[in-house]
Amino acid sequence: MTEKLFSLPVVEQISPYLSLRQIGELPVLVVNHPKVRAAVTLQGAQLIAWQPNGEKPVIWLSEKTAFSNGKAIRGGVPICWPWFGPAGKPGHGFARVQPWTLSAHDENEENVLLTLELESNEQTKALWPHDFTLFARFRLGERCEIELEAHGDYQATCALHSYFCVADIAGVEVSGLGKAYIDKVQDGETGLSAEGKQRYTQRVDRIYTQPDDCSLIHDEQGQRVIEVYHHHHSDVVTWNPGVELSCSMEDMANEGYKTMVCVETARINAPMKSAVEQPARLAATFRLRHKR
């Protein structure tokens, strides 16, 4: 799927390392830089690829997702805002299905920087009665930095709903999650994890409420570790649909669950509070290292 993104025809060459292309109905910003390849859709300001030079893809994207206007993309890093989960319609908020605009970009020998912007409009006000401006900033190089900045006067729950590629979920362990969690598979029961680690032998959907500032995705088969640094967060969510749910989802292949895991930087139990002079932020940094 990632290779397909980088072979799409160029609609506009914005700068030496940045081009605008089209996938399905959606415009996509494609970064082709000596140190990294990446892609961000204008719908949702959604990172759908990040691949440092010489590495396999790090961000998982479903081969069955529909790139359709107003329809959520399965995979990448959806921005779930201004609510997480089923707190309103659409689920996980409207930010991920709204068209954003590219408001700034820059590039140098190390990385490409993008800023995308979304402002409240008639559609958003019909769903949520607040004025806002959102900025999504990406620094794309050998590491990947994502920051969401929310301006206005309100509070909101939010997640950077990151999907990561793994070689085989059966050999994956995520550490640094902290002990306390809310188990959404078990109707919101609370529990304690002895070591702050999670394995994925079946469907997992947990909100860890006292996480460390860094989660490590240990991918045994892939012989690498994905480091996920969380900034301004209160929670970390981890999700894998397991076989039954994967088979029931129209936008995921039956075996899709085997090659992905979500580790999400979130503000759920302590919502983001934006004030007129004080924007709220949520950010994540991804780095890759190899197992020796």
PDB file of C-alpha atoms in Angstrom:
ATOM      1  CA  MET A   1       0.000   0.000   0.000  1.00  0.00           C
ATOM      2  CA  THR A   2       2.795   2.438   0.891  1.00  0.00           C
ATOM      3  CA  GLU A   3       4.538   1.903  -2.469  1.00  0.00           C
ATOM      4  CA  LYS A   4       1.314   2.842  -4.249  1.00  0.00           C
ATOM      5  CA  LEU A   5       1.331   6.258  -2.549  1.00  0.00           C
ATOM      6  CA  PHE A   6       4.765   7.139  -3.902  1.00  0.00           C
ATOM      7  CA  SER A   7       3.929   6.117  -7.463  1.00  0.00           C
ATOM      8  CA  LEU A   8       0.790   8.290  -7.701  1.00  0.00           C
ATOM      9  CA  PRO A   9       0.959  10.916 -10.472  1.00  0.00           C
ATOM     10  CA  VAL A  10       2.069  14.384  -9.340  1.00  0.00           C
ATOM     11  CA  VAL A  11      -0.714  16.991  -9.526  1.00  0.00           C
ATOM     12  CA  GLU A  12       1.520  19.852  -8.338  1.00  0.00           C
ATOM     13  CA  GLN A  13       5.190  19.959  -7.344  1.00  0.00           C
ATOM     14  CA  ILE A  14       4.997  22.319  -4.342  1.00  0.00           C
ATOM     15  CA  SER A  15       8.720  22.284  -3.504  1.00  0.00           C
ATOM     16  CA  PRO A  16      11.712  20.037  -4.309  1.00  0.00           C
ATOM     17  CA  TYR A  17      10.702  17.435  -1.678  1.00  0.00           C
ATOM     18  CA  LEU A  18       6.927  18.020  -1.487  1.00  0.00           C
ATOM     19  CA  SER A  19       4.215  17.282  -4.028  1.00  0.00           C
ATOM     20  CA  LEU A  20       0.428  17.233  -4.136  1.00  0.00           C
ATOM     21  CA  ARG A  21      -1.106  14.018  -5.494  1.00  0.00           C
ATOM     22  CA  GLN A  22      -4.510  12.347  -5.485  1.00  0.00           C
ATOM     23  CA  ILE A  23      -5.530   8.972  -4.018  1.00  0.00           C
ATOM     24  CA  GLY A  24      -9.130   8.042  -4.759  1.00  0.00           C
ATOM     25  CA  GLU A  25     -11.176  11.164  -4.038  1.00  0.00           C
ATOM     26  CA  LEU A  26      -8.602  12.621  -1.636  1.00  0.00           C
ATOM     27  CA  PRO A  27      -5.704  15.044  -2.199  1.00  0.00           C
ATOM     28  CA  VAL A  28      -2.519  13.861  -0.482  1.00  0.00           C
ATOM     29  CA  LEU A  29       0.751  15.639   0.316  1.00  0.00           C
ATOM     30  CA  VAL A  30       3.671  13.351  -0.543  1.00  0.00           C
ATOM     31  CA  VAL A  31       7.153  13.863   0.921  1.00  0.00           C
ATOM     32  CA  ASN A  32      10.052  12.339  -1.007  1.00  0.00           C
ATOM     33  CA  HIS A  33      13.254  13.379   0.781  1.00  0.00           C
ATOM     34  CA  PRO A  34      16.729  11.751   0.912  1.00  0.00           C
ATOM     35  CA  LYS A  35      16.094  10.826   4.575  1.00  0.00           C
ATOM     36  CA  VAL A  36      12.381   9.976   4.548  1.00  0.00           C
ATOM     37  CA  ARG A  37       9.255   9.218   2.575  1.00  0.00           C
ATOM     38  CA  ALA A  38       5.901  10.267   4.045  1.00  0.00           C
ATOM     39  CA  ALA A  39       2.348  11.182   3.093  1.00  0.00           C
ATOM     40  CA  VAL A  40      -0.397  13.290   4.725  1.00  0.00           C
ATOM     41  CA  THR A  41      -3.972  13.568   3.406  1.00  0.00           C
ATOM     42  CA  LEU A  42      -5.609  16.992   3.409  1.00  0.00           C
ATOM     43  CA  GLN A  43      -8.770  15.314   4.704  1.00  0.00           C
ATOM     44  CA  GLY A  44      -8.201  15.005   8.425  1.00  0.00           C
ATOM     45  CA  ALA A  45      -4.556  16.200   8.264  1.00  0.00           C
ATOM     46  CA  GLN A  46      -3.875  12.479   8.517  1.00  0.00           C
ATOM     47  CA  LEU A  47      -0.386  11.023   8.313  1.00  0.00           C
ATOM     48  CA  ILE A  48      -0.752   7.831   6.252  1.00  0.00           C
ATOM     49  CA  ALA A  49       2.927   6.986   5.650  1.00  0.00           C
ATOM     50  CA  TRP A  50       6.266   7.553   7.350  1.00  0.00           C
ATOM     51  CA  GLN A  51       9.294   5.555   6.268  1.00  0.00           C
ATOM     52  CA  PRO A  52      12.870   6.617   7.082  1.00  0.00           C
ATOM     53  CA  ASN A  53      15.337   5.872   4.288  1.00  0.00           C
ATOM     54  CA  GLY A  54      16.378   2.213   4.213  1.00  0.00           C
ATOM     55  CA  GLU A  55      13.576   1.123   6.574  1.00  0.00           C
ATOM     56  CA  LYS A  56      10.331  -0.754   6.082  1.00  0.00           C
ATOM     57  CA  PRO A  57       7.108   1.275   6.493  1.00  0.00           C
ATOM     58  CA  VAL A  58       6.375   2.252  10.104  1.00  0.00           C
ATOM     59  CA  ILE A  59       2.774   3.478   9.720  1.00  0.00           C
ATOM     60  CA  TRP A  60       0.086   0.877   8.952  1.00  0.00           C
ATOM     61  CA  LEU A  61      -2.587   1.614   6.362  1.00  0.00           C
ATOM     62  CA  SER A  62      -5.401  -0.768   5.453  1.00  0.00           C
ATOM     63  CA  GLU A  63      -5.305  -2.004   1.874  1.00  0.00           C
ATOM     64  CA  LYS A  64      -9.127  -1.992   1.959  1.00  0.00           C
ATOM     65  CA  THR A  65      -9.725   1.564   3.164  1.00  0.00           C
ATOM     66  CA  ALA A  66     -11.844   3.751   0.898  1.00  0.00           C
ATOM     67  CA  PHE A  67     -10.212   7.085   0.094  1.00  0.00           C
ATOM     68  CA  SER A  68     -13.594   8.829  -0.111  1.00  0.00           C
ATOM     69  CA  ASN A  69     -14.664  12.348   0.838  1.00  0.00           C
ATOM     70  CA  GLY A  70     -16.120  12.410   4.336  1.00  0.00           C
ATOM     71  CA  LYS A  71     -15.251   8.776   5.084  1.00  0.00           C
ATOM     72  CA  ALA A  72     -12.710   7.897   7.780  1.00  0.00           C
ATOM     73  CA  ILE A  73      -9.422   6.398   6.578  1.00  0.00           C
ATOM     74  CA  ARG A  74      -8.525   3.082   8.251  1.00  0.00           C
ATOM     75  CA  GLY A  75      -4.923   3.383   9.367  1.00  0.00           C
ATOM     76  CA  GLY A  76      -2.316   6.119   9.568  1.00  0.00           C
ATOM     77  CA  VAL A  77      -2.642   8.616  12.422  1.00  0.00           C
ATOM     78  CA  PRO A  78      -6.245   9.873  12.556  1.00  0.00           C
ATOM     79  CA  ILE A  79      -6.755  13.008  14.658  1.00  0.00           C
ATOM     80  CA  CYS A  80      -9.695  12.106  16.920  1.00  0.00           C
ATOM     81  CA  TRP A  81     -11.120  15.490  18.020  1.00  0.00           C
ATOM     82  CA  PRO A  82     -13.146  17.099  19.685  1.00  0.00           C
ATOM     83  CA  TRP A  83     -14.270  13.824  21.210  1.00  0.00           C
ATOM     84  CA  PHE A  84     -12.810  10.346  21.486  1.00  0.00           C
ATOM     85  CA  GLY A  85     -14.913   7.258  20.784  1.00  0.00           C
ATOM     86  CA  PRO A  86     -18.732   7.304  20.676  1.00  0.00           C
ATOM     87  CA  ALA A  87     -19.204  10.539  22.688  1.00  0.00           C
ATOM     88  CA  GLY A  88     -20.808  12.160  19.621  1.00  0.00           C
ATOM     89  CA  LYS A  89     -21.445  11.636  15.912  1.00  0.00           C
ATOM     90  CA  PRO A  90     -19.364  10.906  13.919  1.00  0.00           C
ATOM     91  CA  GLY A  91     -17.436   8.528  16.189  1.00  0.00           C
ATOM     92  CA  HIS A  92     -13.995   9.890  17.175  1.00  0.00           C
ATOM     93  CA  GLY A  93     -15.066  13.408  16.184  1.00  0.00           C
ATOM     94  CA  PHE A  94     -15.238  15.325  12.923  1.00  0.00           C
ATOM     95  CA  ALA A  95     -11.640  16.592  12.599  1.00  0.00           C
ATOM     96  CA  ARG A  96     -10.526  13.430  10.793  1.00  0.00           C
ATOM     97  CA  VAL A  97     -13.148  13.758   8.036  1.00  0.00           C
ATOM     98  CA  GLN A  98     -12.983  17.536   7.488  1.00  0.00           C
ATOM     99  CA  PRO A  99     -10.850  19.030   4.694  1.00  0.00           C
ATOM    100  CA  TRP A 100      -7.838  20.904   6.141  1.00  0.00           C
ATOM    101  CA  THR A 101      -5.622  23.396   4.291  1.00  0.00           C
ATOM    102  CA  LEU A 102      -1.841  23.449   3.988  1.00  0.00           C
ATOM    103  CA  SER A 103      -0.952  26.790   5.603  1.00  0.00           C
ATOM    104  CA  ALA A 104       2.869  26.505   5.770  1.00  0.00           C
ATOM    105  CA  HIS A 105       5.714  24.251   4.714  1.00  0.00           C
ATOM    106  CA  ASP A 106       9.493  24.246   4.931  1.00  0.00           C
ATOM    107  CA  GLU A 107      12.306  21.805   4.215  1.00  0.00           C
ATOM    108  CA  ASN A 108      16.005  21.354   4.841  1.00  0.00           C
ATOM    109  CA  GLU A 109      18.619  18.599   4.645  1.00  0.00           C
ATOM    110  CA  GLU A 110      17.155  16.814   7.672  1.00  0.00           C
ATOM    111  CA  ASN A 111      13.370  16.965   7.313  1.00  0.00           C
ATOM    112  CA  VAL A 112      10.215  18.443   5.835  1.00  0.00           C
ATOM    113  CA  LEU A 113       7.874  20.559   7.981  1.00  0.00           C
ATOM    114  CA  LEU A 114       4.160  20.871   7.257  1.00  0.00           C
ATOM    115  CA  THR A 115       1.442  22.904   8.993  1.00  0.00           C
ATOM    116  CA  LEU A 116      -2.206  22.171   8.233  1.00  0.00           C
ATOM    117  CA  GLU A 117      -5.135  24.228   9.515  1.00  0.00           C
ATOM    118  CA  LEU A 118      -8.830  23.656  10.213  1.00  0.00           C
ATOM    119  CA  GLU A 119     -11.301  26.344  11.303  1.00  0.00           C
ATOM    120  CA  SER A 120     -14.842  26.003  12.631  1.00  0.00           C
ATOM    121  CA  ASN A 121     -17.461  26.201   9.893  1.00  0.00           C
ATOM    122  CA  GLU A 122     -21.183  25.599   9.362  1.00  0.00           C
ATOM    123  CA  GLN A 123     -20.699  21.823   9.249  1.00  0.00           C
ATOM    124  CA  THR A 124     -18.698  21.661  12.470  1.00  0.00           C
ATOM    125  CA  LYS A 125     -21.048  24.035  14.306  1.00  0.00           C
ATOM    126  CA  ALA A 126     -23.995  21.795  13.484  1.00  0.00           C
ATOM    127  CA  LEU A 127     -22.143  19.034  15.348  1.00  0.00           C
ATOM    128  CA  TRP A 128     -20.392  21.067  18.081  1.00  0.00           C
ATOM    129  CA  PRO A 129     -21.254  24.679  18.993  1.00  0.00           C
ATOM    130  CA  HIS A 130     -17.750  26.141  19.431  1.00  0.00           C
ATOM    131  CA  ASP A 131     -15.471  28.435  17.433  1.00  0.00           C
ATOM    132  CA  PHE A 132     -12.006  26.955  17.021  1.00  0.00           C
ATOM    133  CA  THR A 133      -8.831  26.914  14.978  1.00  0.00           C
ATOM    134  CA  LEU A 134      -6.715  23.760  14.867  1.00  0.00           C
ATOM    135  CA  PHE A 135      -3.136  23.463  13.639  1.00  0.00           C
ATOM    136  CA  ALA A 136      -1.556  20.103  12.892  1.00  0.00           C
ATOM    137  CA  ARG A 137       2.226  20.316  12.575  1.00  0.00           C
ATOM    138  CA  PHE A 138       4.443  17.575  11.170  1.00  0.00           C
ATOM    139  CA  ARG A 139       8.227  17.366  11.264  1.00  0.00           C
ATOM    140  CA  LEU A 140       9.074  14.441   8.988  1.00  0.00           C
ATOM    141  CA  GLY A 141      12.609  13.091   8.929  1.00  0.00           C
ATOM    142  CA  GLU A 142      14.490  10.196  10.505  1.00  0.00           C
ATOM    143  CA  ARG A 143      12.035  10.677  13.324  1.00  0.00           C
ATOM    144  CA  CYS A 144       8.426  11.798  13.048  1.00  0.00           C
ATOM    145  CA  GLU A 145       6.927  14.565  15.187  1.00  0.00           C
ATOM    146  CA  ILE A 146       3.213  15.396  15.207  1.00  0.00           C
ATOM    147  CA  GLU A 147       1.663  18.237  17.205  1.00  0.00           C
ATOM    148  CA  LEU A 148      -1.972  19.274  17.419  1.00  0.00           C
ATOM    149  CA  GLU A 149      -2.622  22.809  18.694  1.00  0.00           C
ATOM    150  CA  ALA A 150      -6.210  23.811  19.522  1.00  0.00           C
ATOM    151  CA  HIS A 151      -7.257  27.467  19.809  1.00  0.00           C
ATOM    152  CA  GLY A 152     -10.598  28.661  21.219  1.00  0.00           C
ATOM    153  CA  ASP A 153     -12.490  28.505  24.504  1.00  0.00           C
ATOM    154  CA  TYR A 154     -13.763  24.982  25.302  1.00  0.00           C
ATOM    155  CA  GLN A 155     -12.624  21.558  26.422  1.00  0.00           C
ATOM    156  CA  ALA A 156     -12.290  18.475  24.258  1.00  0.00           C
ATOM    157  CA  THR A 157     -11.148  14.889  24.383  1.00  0.00           C
ATOM    158  CA  CYS A 158      -8.636  13.872  21.773  1.00  0.00           C
ATOM    159  CA  ALA A 159      -6.271  11.185  20.511  1.00  0.00           C
ATOM    160  CA  LEU A 160      -3.551  10.795  17.917  1.00  0.00           C
ATOM    161  CA  HIS A 161      -4.885   7.356  16.953  1.00  0.00           C
ATOM    162  CA  SER A 162      -1.587   5.942  15.650  1.00  0.00           C
ATOM    163  CA  TYR A 163      -1.544   2.643  13.716  1.00  0.00           C
ATOM    164  CA  PHE A 164       1.885   0.987  13.505  1.00  0.00           C
ATOM    165  CA  CYS A 165       3.159  -1.770  11.219  1.00  0.00           C
ATOM    166  CA  VAL A 166       4.346  -4.972  12.882  1.00  0.00           C
ATOM    167  CA  ALA A 167       5.574  -8.204  11.303  1.00  0.00           C
ATOM    168  CA  ASP A 168       3.326 -10.479  13.390  1.00  0.00           C
ATOM    169  CA  ILE A 169       1.061  -9.368  16.263  1.00  0.00           C
ATOM    170  CA  ALA A 170       1.605 -12.724  18.002  1.00  0.00           C
ATOM    171  CA  GLY A 171       5.179 -11.649  18.809  1.00  0.00           C
ATOM    172  CA  VAL A 172       4.422  -8.045  19.800  1.00  0.00           C
ATOM    173  CA  GLU A 173       4.675  -6.607  23.295  1.00  0.00           C
ATOM    174  CA  VAL A 174       4.087  -2.956  24.170  1.00  0.00           C
ATOM    175  CA  SER A 175       5.766  -1.662  27.350  1.00  0.00           C
ATOM    176  CA  GLY A 176       5.672   1.642  29.260  1.00  0.00           C
ATOM    177  CA  LEU A 177       1.895   1.701  29.535  1.00  0.00           C
ATOM    178  CA  GLY A 178       1.680   2.041  33.316  1.00  0.00           C
ATOM    179  CA  LYS A 179      -0.440  -0.174  35.518  1.00  0.00           C
ATOM    180  CA  ALA A 180      -4.009   1.193  35.641  1.00  0.00           C
ATOM    181  CA  TYR A 181      -6.320   0.700  32.666  1.00  0.00           C
ATOM    182  CA  ILE A 182      -9.949   0.814  31.547  1.00  0.00           C
ATOM    183  CA  ASP A 183     -10.879  -2.256  29.492  1.00  0.00           C
ATOM    184  CA  LYS A 184     -13.327  -1.320  26.737  1.00  0.00           C
ATOM    185  CA  VAL A 185     -13.681  -4.945  25.627  1.00  0.00           C
ATOM    186  CA  GLN A 186     -14.988  -5.698  29.147  1.00  0.00           C
ATOM    187  CA  ASP A 187     -17.543  -2.841  29.170  1.00  0.00           C
ATOM    188  CA  GLY A 188     -15.255  -0.333  30.863  1.00  0.00           C
ATOM    189  CA  GLU A 189     -14.053  -2.502  33.740  1.00  0.00           C
ATOM    190  CA  THR A 190     -10.927  -1.166  35.418  1.00  0.00           C
ATOM    191  CA  GLY A 191      -7.856  -3.291  35.999  1.00  0.00           C
ATOM    192  CA  LEU A 192      -4.191  -3.283  36.921  1.00  0.00           C
ATOM    193  CA  SER A 193      -1.326  -4.571  34.807  1.00  0.00           C
ATOM    194  CA  ALA A 194       1.535  -5.952  36.880  1.00  0.00           C
ATOM    195  CA  GLU A 195       4.300  -4.631  34.604  1.00  0.00           C
ATOM    196  CA  GLY A 196       2.637  -2.014  32.427  1.00  0.00           C
ATOM    197  CA  LYS A 197       2.993  -4.292  29.407  1.00  0.00           C
ATOM    198  CA  GLN A 198       0.466  -5.518  26.848  1.00  0.00           C
ATOM    199  CA  ARG A 199       0.439  -8.558  24.570  1.00  0.00           C
ATOM    200  CA  TYR A 200      -2.160  -9.271  21.899  1.00  0.00           C
ATOM    201  CA  THR A 201      -3.436 -12.853  21.959  1.00  0.00           C
ATOM    202  CA  GLN A 202      -7.005 -11.681  21.274  1.00  0.00           C
ATOM    203  CA  ARG A 203      -8.929  -8.424  20.812  1.00  0.00           C
ATOM    204  CA  VAL A 204      -7.469  -5.657  22.987  1.00  0.00           C
ATOM    205  CA  ASP A 205      -8.970  -2.190  23.556  1.00  0.00           C
ATOM    206  CA  ARG A 206      -7.605  -0.504  26.669  1.00  0.00           C
ATOM    207  CA  ILE A 207      -7.163   3.062  27.924  1.00  0.00           C
ATOM    208  CA  TYR A 208      -4.089   3.154  30.187  1.00  0.00           C
ATOM    209  CA  THR A 209      -4.652   6.043  32.596  1.00  0.00           C
ATOM    210  CA  GLN A 210      -1.204   6.371  34.254  1.00  0.00           C
ATOM    211  CA  PRO A 211       1.154   5.789  31.331  1.00  0.00           C
ATOM    212  CA  ASP A 212       4.849   6.512  31.036  1.00  0.00           C
ATOM    213  CA  ASP A 213       5.987   9.282  28.689  1.00  0.00           C
ATOM    214  CA  CYS A 214       7.299   6.684  26.235  1.00  0.00           C
ATOM    215  CA  SER A 215       5.738   3.436  24.996  1.00  0.00           C
ATOM    216  CA  LEU A 216       7.929   0.836  23.296  1.00  0.00           C
ATOM    217  CA  ILE A 217       6.506  -1.465  20.642  1.00  0.00           C
ATOM    218  CA  HIS A 218       8.716  -4.575  20.680  1.00  0.00           C
ATOM    219  CA  ASP A 219       8.237  -6.267  17.296  1.00  0.00           C
ATOM    220  CA  GLU A 220      10.033  -9.606  17.663  1.00  0.00           C
ATOM    221  CA  GLN A 221       9.473 -10.867  14.122  1.00  0.00           C
ATOM    222  CA  GLY A 222      10.299  -7.495  12.593  1.00  0.00           C
ATOM    223  CA  GLN A 223      13.433  -7.271  14.764  1.00  0.00           C
ATOM    224  CA  ARG A 224      12.807  -3.651  15.625  1.00  0.00           C
ATOM    225  CA  VAL A 225      11.445  -1.412  18.351  1.00  0.00           C
ATOM    226  CA  ILE A 226       9.145   1.536  17.617  1.00  0.00           C
ATOM    227  CA  GLU A 227       9.521   4.239  20.261  1.00  0.00           C
ATOM    228  CA  VAL A 228       6.368   6.317  20.795  1.00  0.00           C
ATOM    229  CA  TYR A 229       6.940   9.446  22.909  1.00  0.00           C
ATOM    230  CA  HIS A 230       3.800  11.098  24.301  1.00  0.00           C
ATOM    231  CA  HIS A 231       3.600  14.842  25.019  1.00  0.00           C
ATOM    232  CA  HIS A 232       0.843  16.770  26.912  1.00  0.00           C
ATOM    233  CA  HIS A 233      -1.081  13.481  27.286  1.00  0.00           C
ATOM    234  CA  SER A 234      -3.139  12.005  30.119  1.00  0.00           C
ATOM    235  CA  ASP A 235      -3.759   8.537  28.668  1.00  0.00           C
ATOM    236  CA  VAL A 236      -2.402   6.008  26.195  1.00  0.00           C
ATOM    237  CA  VAL A 237      -4.823   3.787  24.292  1.00  0.00           C
ATOM    238  CA  THR A 238      -3.787   0.477  22.759  1.00  0.00           C
ATOM    239  CA  TRP A 239      -5.972  -1.445  20.341  1.00  0.00           C
ATOM    240  CA  ASN A 240      -5.896  -4.498  18.129  1.00  0.00           C
ATOM    241  CA  PRO A 241      -9.209  -5.787  16.758  1.00  0.00           C
ATOM    242  CA  GLY A 242      -8.326  -9.492  16.866  1.00  0.00           C
ATOM    243  CA  VAL A 243      -9.559 -11.985  14.311  1.00  0.00           C
ATOM    244  CA  GLU A 244     -13.361 -11.769  14.721  1.00  0.00           C
ATOM    245  CA  LEU A 245     -13.651  -7.985  14.594  1.00  0.00           C
ATOM    246  CA  SER A 246     -11.071  -7.785  11.800  1.00  0.00           C
ATOM    247  CA  CYS A 247     -13.184 -10.177   9.705  1.00  0.00           C
ATOM    248  CA  SER A 248     -16.329  -8.100  10.329  1.00  0.00           C
ATOM    249  CA  MET A 249     -14.815  -4.741   9.288  1.00  0.00           C
ATOM    250  CA  GLU A 250     -15.398  -3.794   5.671  1.00  0.00           C
ATOM    251  CA  ASP A 251     -12.342  -1.529   5.554  1.00  0.00           C
ATOM    252  CA  MET A 252      -9.895  -4.109   6.945  1.00  0.00           C
ATOM    253  CA  ALA A 253      -8.697  -7.376   5.422  1.00  0.00           C
ATOM    254  CA  ASN A 254      -9.594 -10.509   7.412  1.00  0.00           C
ATOM    255  CA  GLU A 255      -5.973 -10.930   8.436  1.00  0.00           C
ATOM    256  CA  GLY A 256      -5.302  -7.199   8.780  1.00  0.00           C
ATOM    257  CA  TYR A 257      -5.072  -7.439  12.570  1.00  0.00           C
ATOM    258  CA  LYS A 258      -1.901  -9.548  12.270  1.00  0.00           C
ATOM    259  CA  THR A 259       0.259  -6.713  10.935  1.00  0.00           C
ATOM    260  CA  MET A 260      -0.878  -3.703  13.018  1.00  0.00           C
ATOM    261  CA  VAL A 261      -1.081  -2.368  16.532  1.00  0.00           C
ATOM    262  CA  CYS A 262      -2.453   0.971  17.746  1.00  0.00           C
ATOM    263  CA  VAL A 263      -0.619   2.883  20.470  1.00  0.00           C
ATOM    264  CA  GLU A 264      -2.385   6.222  20.823  1.00  0.00           C
ATOM    265  CA  THR A 265      -1.366   9.444  22.566  1.00  0.00           C
ATOM    266  CA  ALA A 266      -4.571  10.692  24.187  1.00  0.00           C
ATOM    267  CA  ARG A 267      -6.401  13.154  26.424  1.00  0.00           C
ATOM    268  CA  ILE A 268      -9.521  11.303  27.548  1.00  0.00           C
ATOM    269  CA  ASN A 269      -9.784  11.244  31.339  1.00  0.00           C
ATOM    270  CA  ALA A 270      -8.252  14.724  31.584  1.00  0.00           C
ATOM    271  CA  PRO A 271      -9.695  16.644  28.589  1.00  0.00           C
ATOM    272  CA  MET A 272      -7.729  19.284  26.697  1.00  0.00           C
ATOM    273  CA  LYS A 273      -8.729  22.765  27.872  1.00  0.00           C
ATOM    274  CA  SER A 274      -8.297  25.603  25.414  1.00  0.00           C
ATOM    275  CA  ALA A 275      -8.635  29.201  26.583  1.00  0.00           C
ATOM    276  CA  VAL A 276      -8.526  32.363  24.509  1.00  0.00           C
ATOM    277  CA  GLU A 277      -4.880  33.126  25.295  1.00  0.00           C
ATOM    278  CA  GLN A 278      -3.840  29.555  26.050  1.00  0.00           C
ATOM    279  CA  PRO A 279      -4.139  26.961  23.265  1.00  0.00           C
ATOM    280  CA  ALA A 280      -4.165  23.282  24.205  1.00  0.00           C
ATOM    281  CA  ARG A 281      -1.672  20.824  22.742  1.00  0.00           C
ATOM    282  CA  LEU A 282      -1.258  17.113  22.203  1.00  0.00           C
ATOM    283  CA  ALA A 283       1.846  15.710  20.516  1.00  0.00           C
ATOM    284  CA  ALA A 284       3.712  12.515  19.727  1.00  0.00           C
ATOM    285  CA  THR A 285       7.177  11.605  18.446  1.00  0.00           C
ATOM    286  CA  PHE A 286       8.018   8.301  16.712  1.00  0.00           C
ATOM    287  CA  ARG A 287      11.510   6.807  16.457  1.00  0.00           C
ATOM    288  CA  LEU A 288      12.789   3.490  15.208  1.00  0.00           C
ATOM    289  CA  ARG A 289      15.554   1.289  16.490  1.00  0.00           C
ATOM    290  CA  HIS A 290      16.701  -2.210  15.605  1.00  0.00           C
ATOM    291  CA  LYS A 291      16.982  -5.143  17.941  1.00  0.00           C
ATOM    292  CA  ARG A 292      20.509  -6.462  18.237  1.00  0.00           C
TER     293      ARG A 292
END
